[in-house]
Coordinates of C-alpha atoms in Angstrom, one line a residue:
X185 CA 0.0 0.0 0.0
X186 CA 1.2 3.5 -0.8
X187 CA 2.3 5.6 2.4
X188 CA 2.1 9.3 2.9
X189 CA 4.7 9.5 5.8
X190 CA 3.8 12.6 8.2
X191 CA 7.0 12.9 10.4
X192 CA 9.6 10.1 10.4
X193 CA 7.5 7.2 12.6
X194 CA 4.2 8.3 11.5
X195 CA 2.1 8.1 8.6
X196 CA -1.5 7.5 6.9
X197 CA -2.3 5.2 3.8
X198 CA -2.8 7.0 0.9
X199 CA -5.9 5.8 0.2
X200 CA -7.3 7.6 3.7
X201 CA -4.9 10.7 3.2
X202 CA -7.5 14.1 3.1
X203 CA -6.3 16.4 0.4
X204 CA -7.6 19.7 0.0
X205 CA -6.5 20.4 -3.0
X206 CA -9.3 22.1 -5.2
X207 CA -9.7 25.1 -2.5
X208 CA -7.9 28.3 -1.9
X209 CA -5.6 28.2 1.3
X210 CA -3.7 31.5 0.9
X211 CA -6.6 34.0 1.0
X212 CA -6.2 37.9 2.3
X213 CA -9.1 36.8 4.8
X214 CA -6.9 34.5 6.4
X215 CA -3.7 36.8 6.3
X216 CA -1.9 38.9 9.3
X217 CA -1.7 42.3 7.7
X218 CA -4.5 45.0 7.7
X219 CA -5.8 43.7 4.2
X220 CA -7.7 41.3 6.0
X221 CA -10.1 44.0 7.5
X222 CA -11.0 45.6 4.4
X223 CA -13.6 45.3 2.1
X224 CA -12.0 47.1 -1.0
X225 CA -8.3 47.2 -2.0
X226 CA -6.5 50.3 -2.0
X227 CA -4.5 51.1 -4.9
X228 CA -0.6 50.4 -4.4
X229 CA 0.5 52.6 -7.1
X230 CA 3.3 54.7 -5.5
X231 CA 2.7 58.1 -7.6
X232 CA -0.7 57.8 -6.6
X233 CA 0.2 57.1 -3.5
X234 CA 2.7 60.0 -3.0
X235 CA 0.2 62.2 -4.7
X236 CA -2.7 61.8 -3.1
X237 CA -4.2 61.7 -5.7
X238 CA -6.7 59.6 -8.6
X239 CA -6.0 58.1 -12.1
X240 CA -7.5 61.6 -13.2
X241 CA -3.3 63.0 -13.2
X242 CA -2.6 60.6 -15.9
X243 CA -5.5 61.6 -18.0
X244 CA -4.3 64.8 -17.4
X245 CA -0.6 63.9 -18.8
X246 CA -2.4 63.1 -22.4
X247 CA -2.1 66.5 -22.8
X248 CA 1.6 66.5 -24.1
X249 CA 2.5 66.5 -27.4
X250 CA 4.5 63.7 -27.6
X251 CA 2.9 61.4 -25.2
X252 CA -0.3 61.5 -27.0
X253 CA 1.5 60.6 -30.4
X254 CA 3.3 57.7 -28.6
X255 CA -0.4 56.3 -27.2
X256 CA -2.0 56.6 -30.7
X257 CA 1.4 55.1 -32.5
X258 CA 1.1 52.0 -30.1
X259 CA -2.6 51.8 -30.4
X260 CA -2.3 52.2 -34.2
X261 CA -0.3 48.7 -34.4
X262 CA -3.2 47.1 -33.3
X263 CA -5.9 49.0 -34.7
X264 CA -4.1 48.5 -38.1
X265 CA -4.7 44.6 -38.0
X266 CA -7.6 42.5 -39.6
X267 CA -10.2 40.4 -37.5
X268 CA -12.1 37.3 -38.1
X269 CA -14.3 35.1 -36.2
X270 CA -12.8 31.8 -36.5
X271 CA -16.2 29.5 -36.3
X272 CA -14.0 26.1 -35.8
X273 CA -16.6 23.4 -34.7
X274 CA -19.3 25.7 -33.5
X275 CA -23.0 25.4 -35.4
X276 CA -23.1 27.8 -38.2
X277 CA -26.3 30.2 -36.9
X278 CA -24.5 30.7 -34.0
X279 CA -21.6 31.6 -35.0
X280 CA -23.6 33.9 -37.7
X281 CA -25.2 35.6 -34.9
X282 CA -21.8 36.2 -33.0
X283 CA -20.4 37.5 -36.8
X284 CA -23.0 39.9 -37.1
X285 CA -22.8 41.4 -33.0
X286 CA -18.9 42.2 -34.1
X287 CA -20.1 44.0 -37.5
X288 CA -23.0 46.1 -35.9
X289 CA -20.0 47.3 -32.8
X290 CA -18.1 50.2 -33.3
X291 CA -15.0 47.8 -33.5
X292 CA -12.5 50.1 -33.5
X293 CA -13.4 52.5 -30.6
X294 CA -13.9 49.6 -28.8
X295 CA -10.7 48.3 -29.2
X296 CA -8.9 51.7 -28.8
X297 CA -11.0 51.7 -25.3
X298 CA -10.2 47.7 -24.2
X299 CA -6.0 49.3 -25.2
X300 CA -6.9 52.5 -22.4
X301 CA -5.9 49.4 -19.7
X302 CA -2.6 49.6 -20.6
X303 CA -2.3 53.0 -20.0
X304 CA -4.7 53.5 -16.8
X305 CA -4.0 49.5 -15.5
X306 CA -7.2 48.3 -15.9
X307 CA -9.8 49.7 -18.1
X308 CA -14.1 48.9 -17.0
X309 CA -16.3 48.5 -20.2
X310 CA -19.9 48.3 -19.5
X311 CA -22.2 46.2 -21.6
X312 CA -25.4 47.3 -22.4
X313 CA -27.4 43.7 -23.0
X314 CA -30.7 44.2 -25.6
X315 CA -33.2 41.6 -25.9
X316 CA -33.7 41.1 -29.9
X317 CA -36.5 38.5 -30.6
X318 CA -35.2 35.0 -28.3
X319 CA -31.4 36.6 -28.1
X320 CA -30.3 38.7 -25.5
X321 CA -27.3 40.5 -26.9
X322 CA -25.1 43.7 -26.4
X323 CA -26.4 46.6 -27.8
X324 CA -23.7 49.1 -26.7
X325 CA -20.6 49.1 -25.0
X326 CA -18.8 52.4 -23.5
X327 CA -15.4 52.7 -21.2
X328 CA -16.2 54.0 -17.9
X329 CA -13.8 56.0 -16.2
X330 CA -11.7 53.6 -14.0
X331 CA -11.4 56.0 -10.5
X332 CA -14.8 55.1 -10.3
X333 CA -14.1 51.5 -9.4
X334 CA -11.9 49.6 -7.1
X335 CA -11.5 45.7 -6.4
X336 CA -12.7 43.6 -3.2
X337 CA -10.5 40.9 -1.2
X338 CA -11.4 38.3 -3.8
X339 CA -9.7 41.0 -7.1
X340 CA -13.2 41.7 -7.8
X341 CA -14.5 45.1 -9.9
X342 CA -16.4 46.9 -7.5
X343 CA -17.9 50.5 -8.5
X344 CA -17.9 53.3 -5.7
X345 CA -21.2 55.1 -5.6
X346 CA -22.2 57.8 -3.4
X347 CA -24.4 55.7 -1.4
X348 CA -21.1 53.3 -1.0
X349 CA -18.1 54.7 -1.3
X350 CA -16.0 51.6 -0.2
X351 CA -17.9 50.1 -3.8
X352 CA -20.5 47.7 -4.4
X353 CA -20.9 44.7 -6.3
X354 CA -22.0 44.4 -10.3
X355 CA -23.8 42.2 -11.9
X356 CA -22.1 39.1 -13.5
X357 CA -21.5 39.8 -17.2
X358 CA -22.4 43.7 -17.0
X359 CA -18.8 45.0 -17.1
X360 CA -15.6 43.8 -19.1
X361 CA -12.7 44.9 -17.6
X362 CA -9.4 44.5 -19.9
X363 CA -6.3 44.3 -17.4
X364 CA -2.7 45.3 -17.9
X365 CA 0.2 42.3 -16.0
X366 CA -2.7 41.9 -13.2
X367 CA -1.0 39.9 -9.7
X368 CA -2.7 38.6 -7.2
X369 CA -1.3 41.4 -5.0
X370 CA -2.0 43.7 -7.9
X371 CA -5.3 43.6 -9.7
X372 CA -5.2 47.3 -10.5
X373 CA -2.4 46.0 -13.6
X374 CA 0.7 48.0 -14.7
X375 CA 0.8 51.7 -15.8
X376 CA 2.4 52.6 -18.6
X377 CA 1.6 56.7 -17.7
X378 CA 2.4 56.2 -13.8
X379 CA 6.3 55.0 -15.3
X380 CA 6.5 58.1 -17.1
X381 CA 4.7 60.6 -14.7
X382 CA 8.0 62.3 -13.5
X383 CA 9.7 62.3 -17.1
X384 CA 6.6 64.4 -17.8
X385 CA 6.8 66.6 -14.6
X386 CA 10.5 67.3 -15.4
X387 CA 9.8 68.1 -19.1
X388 CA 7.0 70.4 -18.3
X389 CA 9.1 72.1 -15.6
X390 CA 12.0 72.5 -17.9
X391 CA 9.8 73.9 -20.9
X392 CA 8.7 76.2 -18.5
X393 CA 12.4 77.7 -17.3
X394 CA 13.0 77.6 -21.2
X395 CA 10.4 80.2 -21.9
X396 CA 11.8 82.4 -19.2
X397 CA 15.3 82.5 -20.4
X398 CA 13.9 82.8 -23.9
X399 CA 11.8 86.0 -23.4
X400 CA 14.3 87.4 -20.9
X401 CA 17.5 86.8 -23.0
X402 CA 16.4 85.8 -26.3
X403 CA 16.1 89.7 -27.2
X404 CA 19.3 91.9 -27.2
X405 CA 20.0 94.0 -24.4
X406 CA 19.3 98.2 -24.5
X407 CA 21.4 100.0 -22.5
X408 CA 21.0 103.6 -21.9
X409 CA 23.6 106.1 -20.8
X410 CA 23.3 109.8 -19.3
X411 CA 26.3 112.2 -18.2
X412 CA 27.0 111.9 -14.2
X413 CA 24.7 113.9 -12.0
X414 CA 21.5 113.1 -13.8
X415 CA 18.9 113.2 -11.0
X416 CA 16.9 109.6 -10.5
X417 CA 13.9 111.1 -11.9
X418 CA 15.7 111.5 -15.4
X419 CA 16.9 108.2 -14.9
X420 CA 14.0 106.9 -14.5
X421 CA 12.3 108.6 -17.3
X422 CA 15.1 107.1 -19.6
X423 CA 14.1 103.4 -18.5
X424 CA 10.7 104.0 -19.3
X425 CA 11.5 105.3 -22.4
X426 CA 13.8 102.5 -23.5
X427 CA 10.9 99.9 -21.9
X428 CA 8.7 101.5 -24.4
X429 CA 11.4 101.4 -27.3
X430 CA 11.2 97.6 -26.9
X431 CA 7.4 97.3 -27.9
X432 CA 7.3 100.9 -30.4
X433 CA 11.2 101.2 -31.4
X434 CA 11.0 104.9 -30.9
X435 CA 12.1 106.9 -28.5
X436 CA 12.8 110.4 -27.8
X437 CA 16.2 111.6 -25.5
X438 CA 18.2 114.5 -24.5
X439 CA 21.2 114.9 -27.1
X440 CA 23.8 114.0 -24.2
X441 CA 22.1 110.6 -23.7
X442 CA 22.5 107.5 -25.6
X443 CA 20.8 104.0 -25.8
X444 CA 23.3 100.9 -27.3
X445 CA 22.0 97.4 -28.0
X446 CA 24.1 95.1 -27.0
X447 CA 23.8 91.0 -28.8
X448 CA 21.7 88.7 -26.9
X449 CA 23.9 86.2 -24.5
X450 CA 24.8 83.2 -26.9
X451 CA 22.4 80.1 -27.0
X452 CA 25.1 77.4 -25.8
X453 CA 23.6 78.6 -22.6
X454 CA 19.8 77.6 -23.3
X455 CA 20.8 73.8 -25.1
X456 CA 20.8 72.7 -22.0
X457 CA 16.9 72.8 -21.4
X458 CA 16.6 71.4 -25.2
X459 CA 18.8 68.4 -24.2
X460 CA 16.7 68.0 -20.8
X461 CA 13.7 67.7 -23.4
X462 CA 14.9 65.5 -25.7
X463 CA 15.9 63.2 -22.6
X464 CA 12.4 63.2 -21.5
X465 CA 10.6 62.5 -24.6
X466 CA 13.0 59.6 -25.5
X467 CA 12.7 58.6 -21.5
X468 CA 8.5 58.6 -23.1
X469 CA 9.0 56.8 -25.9
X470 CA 10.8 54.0 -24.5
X471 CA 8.1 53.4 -21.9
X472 CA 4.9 53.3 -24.1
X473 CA 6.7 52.2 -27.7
X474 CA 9.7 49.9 -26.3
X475 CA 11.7 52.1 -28.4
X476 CA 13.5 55.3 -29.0
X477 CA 15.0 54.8 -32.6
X478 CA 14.1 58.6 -33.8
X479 CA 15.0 60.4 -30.6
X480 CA 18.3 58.3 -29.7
X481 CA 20.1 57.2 -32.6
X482 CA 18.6 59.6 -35.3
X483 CA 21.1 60.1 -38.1
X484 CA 23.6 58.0 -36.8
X485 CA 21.2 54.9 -37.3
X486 CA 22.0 51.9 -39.2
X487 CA 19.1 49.5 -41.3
X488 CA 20.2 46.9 -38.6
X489 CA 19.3 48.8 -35.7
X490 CA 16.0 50.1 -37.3
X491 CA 15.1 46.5 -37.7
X492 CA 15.7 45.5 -33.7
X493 CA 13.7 48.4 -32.8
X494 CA 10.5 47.0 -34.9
X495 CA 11.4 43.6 -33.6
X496 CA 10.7 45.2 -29.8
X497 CA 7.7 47.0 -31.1
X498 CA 6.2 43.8 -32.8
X499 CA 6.9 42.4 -29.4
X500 CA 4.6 44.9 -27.5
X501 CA 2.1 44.9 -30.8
X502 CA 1.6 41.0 -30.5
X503 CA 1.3 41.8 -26.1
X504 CA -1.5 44.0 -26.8
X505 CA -3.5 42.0 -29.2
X506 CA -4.0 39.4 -27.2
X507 CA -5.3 41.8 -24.4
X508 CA -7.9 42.5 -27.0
X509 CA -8.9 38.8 -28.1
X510 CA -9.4 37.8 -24.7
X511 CA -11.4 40.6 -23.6
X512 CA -14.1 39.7 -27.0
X513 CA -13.8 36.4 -26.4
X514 CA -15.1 36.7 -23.0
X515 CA -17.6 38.6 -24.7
X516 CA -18.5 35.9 -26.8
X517 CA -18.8 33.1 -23.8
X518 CA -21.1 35.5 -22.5
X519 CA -23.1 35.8 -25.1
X520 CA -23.4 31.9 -25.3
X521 CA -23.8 31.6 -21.2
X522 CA -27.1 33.7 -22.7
X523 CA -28.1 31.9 -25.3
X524 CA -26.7 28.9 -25.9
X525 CA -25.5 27.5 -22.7
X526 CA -24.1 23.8 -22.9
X527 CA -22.7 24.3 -26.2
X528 CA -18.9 23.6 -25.9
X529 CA -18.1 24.3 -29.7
X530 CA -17.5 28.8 -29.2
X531 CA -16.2 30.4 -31.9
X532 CA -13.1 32.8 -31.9
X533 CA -12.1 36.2 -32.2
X534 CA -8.4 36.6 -33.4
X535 CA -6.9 39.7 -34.7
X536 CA -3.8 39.4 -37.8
X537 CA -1.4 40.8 -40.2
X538 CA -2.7 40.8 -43.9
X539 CA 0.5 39.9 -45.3
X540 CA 1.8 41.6 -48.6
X541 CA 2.8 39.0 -51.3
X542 CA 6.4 39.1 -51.8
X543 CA 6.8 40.1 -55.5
X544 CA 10.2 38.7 -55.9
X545 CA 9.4 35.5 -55.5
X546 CA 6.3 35.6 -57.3
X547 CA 8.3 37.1 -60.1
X548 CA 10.4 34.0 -59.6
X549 CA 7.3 31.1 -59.6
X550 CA 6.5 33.3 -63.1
X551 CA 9.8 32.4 -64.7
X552 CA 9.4 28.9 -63.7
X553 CA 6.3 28.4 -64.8
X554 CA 6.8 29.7 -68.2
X555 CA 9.9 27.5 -68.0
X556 CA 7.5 24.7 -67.4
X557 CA 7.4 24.0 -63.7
X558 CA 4.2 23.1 -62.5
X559 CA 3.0 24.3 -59.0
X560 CA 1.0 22.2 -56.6
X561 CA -2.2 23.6 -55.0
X562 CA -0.3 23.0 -51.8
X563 CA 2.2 25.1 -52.5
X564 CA 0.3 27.6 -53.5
X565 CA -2.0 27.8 -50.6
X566 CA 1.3 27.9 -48.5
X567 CA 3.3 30.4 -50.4
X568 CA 0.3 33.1 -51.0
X569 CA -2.3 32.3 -48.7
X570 CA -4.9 30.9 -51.0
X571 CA -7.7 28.9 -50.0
X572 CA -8.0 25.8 -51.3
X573 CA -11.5 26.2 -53.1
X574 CA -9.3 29.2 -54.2
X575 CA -7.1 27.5 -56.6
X576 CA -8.2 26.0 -59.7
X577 CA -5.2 24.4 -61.4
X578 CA -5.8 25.2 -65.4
X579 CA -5.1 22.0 -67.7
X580 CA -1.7 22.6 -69.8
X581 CA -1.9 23.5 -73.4
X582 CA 0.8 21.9 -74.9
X583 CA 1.4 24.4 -78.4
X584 CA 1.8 27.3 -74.9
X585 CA 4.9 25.6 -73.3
X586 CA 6.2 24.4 -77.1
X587 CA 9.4 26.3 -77.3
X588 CA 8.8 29.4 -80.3
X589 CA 11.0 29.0 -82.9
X590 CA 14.5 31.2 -83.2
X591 CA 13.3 35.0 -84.9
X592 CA 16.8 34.8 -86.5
X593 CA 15.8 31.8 -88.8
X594 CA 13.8 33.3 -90.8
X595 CA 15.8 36.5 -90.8
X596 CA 19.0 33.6 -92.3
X597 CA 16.5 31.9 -94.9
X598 CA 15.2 35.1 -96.4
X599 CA 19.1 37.2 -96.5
X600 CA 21.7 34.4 -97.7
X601 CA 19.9 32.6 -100.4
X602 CA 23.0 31.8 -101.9
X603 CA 24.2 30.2 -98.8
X604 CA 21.3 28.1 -98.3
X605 CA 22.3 26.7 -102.2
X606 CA 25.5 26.2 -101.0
X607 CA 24.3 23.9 -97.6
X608 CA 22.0 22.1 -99.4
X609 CA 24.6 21.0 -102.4
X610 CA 27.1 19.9 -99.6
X611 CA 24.2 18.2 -97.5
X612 CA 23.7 15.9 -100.7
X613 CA 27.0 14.0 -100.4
X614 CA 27.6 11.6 -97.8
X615 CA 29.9 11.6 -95.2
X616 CA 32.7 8.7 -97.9
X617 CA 32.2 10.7 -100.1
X618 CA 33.2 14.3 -98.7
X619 CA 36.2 12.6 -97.2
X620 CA 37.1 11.4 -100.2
X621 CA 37.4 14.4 -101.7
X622 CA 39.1 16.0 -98.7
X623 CA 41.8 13.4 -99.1
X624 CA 42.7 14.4 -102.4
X625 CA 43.1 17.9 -101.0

């Protein structure tokens, strides 16, 4: 009999062992820290944290320039891609009805919103569920703002009302909610804006000092001169005159005065916020694109190094598309737990590349065929992407593939008549008989 030994002199048959292996042991309920008396989670993000502050500051950070063209660049690699429902084994009305909820959704907003999670962590989407005939189905679904919501002990969404503030419990299959590298000890996800929050503080502080120097010594200098014992209200009267000069250039002074402008101090002096700046924004790009290839290594660039920084950004590309197929695909058991619960045949959203057809190697398979080669429909489907009811391999007619004649035959009969006379008087004698005569030679 098989022994499950406890200590080294005890032990219980295996058969009579109690395992509890199917339930949860490890639960914040059962913890020593203060999570343990709270109903709702509080959000560990440390910028938050420090802050004191909601998700609304990194809303607030879409603001800049160049962080909002780094959001819709990622988002772009995703948004560019083609979808499909991939029906597999699943009855073909149902999988027509699932086809036609995905065409009558605003596809593309909705994906842009399921991609918000990877900025904000984790990104609520309500769904809006419409009976149509004997089909309950989503009509509409919208982002909701995620401060609005927190999670429970068990990494629940819960949404804080004003009747609740610690947050309440939703409805099952109400809200979607598209998470960014969720733990266990994290369900609020990753964010991409809290990693970049003091690059942006910096940046903005540093544009800011920039303006200053600019408007205070981007201009030349005016300075105005007056013979010794000028009294201060002639002195004065000469500021204000050259203070006005700088807005009118005209001004009006005694003959023994005299205003010089002197050149502005030299802009070596003000790279220094520019290079801050550039820092920043490359500091940016690496967090949200995984790369900095225009910012970094500009002109001095190779090909090679172009092509590793796409390789990263395919990377983050093929990350974020998967966010986005499992978010619609829960969509899509929901909309069977509704419908058609039992059936274990769903189909399923995936998201890809239409690929270009390389023209160099069709323009090879063209030389080949006229050559003769004959392709197989199994090539073809792998080599272009055909379908097979696609392909209908044409029968081979054989006066096409007969090799044309030379065009300089006829070009030799119809110029050297004389020689063809000549050819055909020698091609008359057999082969004893022209040695013959060549022996005689």
């Amino acid at each position: 009999m098989r022994k499950l030994w406890l200590n080294e002199r005890e032990y219980v048959l295996f058969s009579e062992a109690k395992f509890n292996f199917a339930s949860e042991v490890a639960t914040r309920k059962r913890s020593i820290d203060f999570y343990s008396m709270l109903k709702s989670l509080p959000d560990p993000d440390p910028v938050l944290r420090k802050q004191g502050k909601d998700i609304k500051i990194y809303r607030d950070m879409l603001i800049d320039p160049h962080v909002w063209a780094c959001v819709q660049s990622r988002k772009s690699g995703v948004l560019s891609l083609e979808w499909e429902i991939d029906k597999g084994k699943a009855k073909s009305r149902q999988a027509d009805i699932i086809e036609n909820v995905f065409n009558s959704l605003d596809l593309s907003t909705l994906i842009s919103e399921i991609l918000d999670c990877v900025l904000f962590g984790f990104q609520p989407l309500e769904i809006i569920w419409q009976k149509q005939g004997n089909l309950i189905l989503p009509a509409e679904i919208s982002a909701k703002p995620p401060e609005w919501f927190v999670f429970d002990d068990e990494n629940k969404l819960m949404l804080k009302t004003k009747d609740n503030f610690i947050g309440e419990k939703l409805q099952e299959r109400k809200f979607l909610c598209p998470q960014y590298n969720p733990s266990y000890q994290n369900p609020y996800g990753e964010r991409t804006l809290s990693r970049i929050f003091w690059n942006c503080t910096l940046k903005k502080g540093g544009l800011h000092f920039w303006i200053s120097f600019t408007e205070k010594y981007g201009m030349p200098f005016l300075v105005g001169k007056h013979p010794r014992g000028t009294s201060s209200d002639e002195t004065e009267n000469l500021a204000n005159l050259m203070q006005a000069m700088v807005q009118d250039a005209i001004a009006v002074i005694p003959d023994d005065s005299s205003i010089e402008i002197q050149e502005a101090i030299k802009t070596s002096s003000a790279d220094i916020y520019e290079k801050l700046i550039d820092k920043m924004n490359a500091e940016i790009s690496k967090a949200i694109l995984g790369q900095t290839l225009t910012t970094e290594v500009g002109n001095k660039g190779s090909y090679a190094a172009s092509n590793t920084h796409m390789d990263v950004r395919g990377d983050i590309i093929e990350a974020d598309k998967r966010i986005v197929e499992r978010t619609l695909n829960q969509l899509i058991r929901w909309i069977y737990d509704y419908n058609f619960s039992g059936s274990t045949n769903i189909p399923v959203f995936f998201m890809y590349e239409e690929e270009d057809v390389d023209l160099t190697l069709a323009q090879r398979d063209k030389i080949l065929s006229e050559a003769g080669v004959k392709f197989t429909k199994k090539y073809l489907m792998k080599t272009y992407g055909f379908e097979e009811d696609d392909i209908e391999i044409a029968q081979t007619n054989p006066e096409q593939n007969s090799k044309p004649e030379p065009a300089f035959k006829e070009f030799k009969e119809s110029q050297f008549p004389d020689q063809q006379a000549i050819d055909e008087f020698i091609n008359s004698f057999s082969d004893e008989e022209l040695q013959a005569q060549a022996d005689t030679i």
